[in-house]
Amino acid sequence: MPVGAVVARAAVRVGAAMRAVRLLQGAIHLLLAAALSAALISPAGAAGQAASPDVAALGRGINILGYDGVWEGYQNAPFRLENLAAIRKAGFAHVRINFFGFRHMDSGNMLDEAVLRRLDAVIEQVLAHRLIPILDEHDTDLCQRDVAECTAKLKAFWRQIASRYAGKYPALVFEILNEPGGNMTSAEWNALLGECLAIVRGTNPKRNVVTAILNTEELPIDALALPAADRNLIVTFHYYLPLQFTHQGAPWSATFSKIGPLNWGSAEDEAKAAADFDKIRAWAEKEKRPIYLGEFGVYERAPAESRARYLSFMTRSAERNGWAWAYWQFDHDFAAFDGARQRWKEDILRAIIAPAR
């Protein structure tokens, strides 16, 4: 056989082998996503939550990427996608991706396609590291300040995102809006939430969706109105009480920057937090809805022992109630990870990740 024919046939075989490898990689990715999704919607769960998604599959999580340069196309700025391996190894099961979608919209509220492709890549990397991604629309400031503008942008956001991911990434969880509140009343939030859920359900009828209660110190969970037939909803709240403790020394606040050092951990402190959690738990059991503690944390100026005590109390209390949780946050302020040294802050990690028994 001529040498040219041998080379050509060998090239054909190599090309076929490469296509087979790509197909196998794609199949593995789809199987992984399906397995994560199946775990997340398992009917087994905490007491009183059997009809809803099993938040135990979400388990322990951490907030990532909110203030990162990845959305502008930068790498290692400061989050590195390789940090996902460290997150998984540390014992986390999910990440909450804090995405400020509004800043990437044009005057017609259309999202920048280049940014969306970067979001695709982040989601795929999260899944490849065997973590569950929660996509959190994080434009709190505008939505707490201007309800009308928020309504237009939030509905446009979910029309585009729901359409883009319809039938894709079954393990991906949507979170409608971070911390609704401020000038937004419960009635306005329930109306906007209902509209956004209808948009999502038009293309993603069974996808798991996180819905927040209004973000006030009163934790007004009884005011939340959800469609009774939609059992693929996870209800979230954030907990930073008392703010004087968790935000002491925060330089961005004229009030909190002057506070401290304050301690936390007395019997009275724990009783107050336990009472707040009992309120959430009682509602969840009555409504048969799963609960997700989507944010909690303590700013780094707090006394180290009290900070660790607070974080441990919150995580263990959430777990006893059968709730998933996500620490605020991976890097930047309240950080659990030292990006400059590329290592965990061990005191924080020990506090939030209970040692294996």
Short mmCIF file of C-alpha atoms in Angstrom, two decimals, residues 49 217-219 221 237-242 264 269-285 291-297 310-325:
data_model
loop_
_atom_site.label_atom_id
_atom_site.label_comp_id
_atom_site.label_asym_id
_atom_site.label_seq_id
_atom_site.Cartn_x
_atom_site.Cartn_y
_atom_site.Cartn_z
CA GLN A 49 -40.54 17.92 53.77
CA GLU A 217 -34.76 41.19 60.83
CA GLU A 218 -38.30 39.97 61.55
CA LEU A 219 -37.86 37.01 59.13
CA ILE A 221 -41.68 33.91 56.31
CA PHE A 237 -33.39 33.12 54.22
CA HIS A 238 -30.18 34.85 55.29
CA TYR A 239 -29.03 35.22 58.86
CA TYR A 240 -26.57 37.81 60.16
CA LEU A 241 -28.21 38.63 63.49
CA PRO A 242 -27.21 40.41 65.61
CA TRP A 264 -21.10 36.18 70.99
CA ASP A 269 -27.29 34.72 72.36
CA GLU A 270 -27.90 31.10 71.45
CA ALA A 271 -31.51 31.19 72.65
CA LYS A 272 -32.30 34.18 70.41
CA ALA A 273 -30.86 32.49 67.31
CA ALA A 274 -32.58 29.20 68.19
CA ALA A 275 -35.94 31.00 68.50
CA ASP A 276 -35.49 32.58 65.07
CA PHE A 277 -34.65 29.20 63.56
CA ASP A 278 -37.63 27.60 65.31
CA LYS A 279 -39.90 30.13 63.60
CA ILE A 280 -38.54 29.12 60.19
CA ARG A 281 -38.73 25.42 61.03
CA ALA A 282 -42.36 25.61 62.22
CA TRP A 283 -43.42 27.28 58.97
CA ALA A 284 -41.49 24.76 56.88
CA GLU A 285 -43.12 21.81 58.64
CA ILE A 291 -35.30 25.46 53.77
CA TYR A 292 -31.94 26.82 52.64
CA LEU A 293 -29.80 29.11 54.79
CA GLY A 294 -28.28 30.86 51.79
CA GLU A 295 -25.99 33.28 53.63
CA PHE A 296 -24.48 33.75 57.06
CA GLY A 297 -21.08 34.94 58.22
CA TYR A 310 -21.20 31.75 65.98
CA LEU A 311 -20.39 29.99 62.71
CA SER A 312 -20.40 26.55 64.30
CA PHE A 313 -23.73 27.24 66.01
CA MET A 314 -25.36 28.35 62.75
CA THR A 315 -24.16 25.43 60.66
CA ARG A 316 -24.91 22.73 63.21
CA SER A 317 -28.35 24.24 63.94
CA ALA A 318 -29.18 24.32 60.23
CA GLU A 319 -28.08 20.73 59.81
CA ARG A 320 -30.13 19.54 62.78
CA ASN A 321 -33.16 21.08 61.10
CA GLY A 322 -32.39 19.33 57.82
CA TRP A 323 -31.51 22.55 55.99
CA ALA A 324 -28.83 23.13 53.40
CA TRP A 325 -26.57 26.14 53.95
#
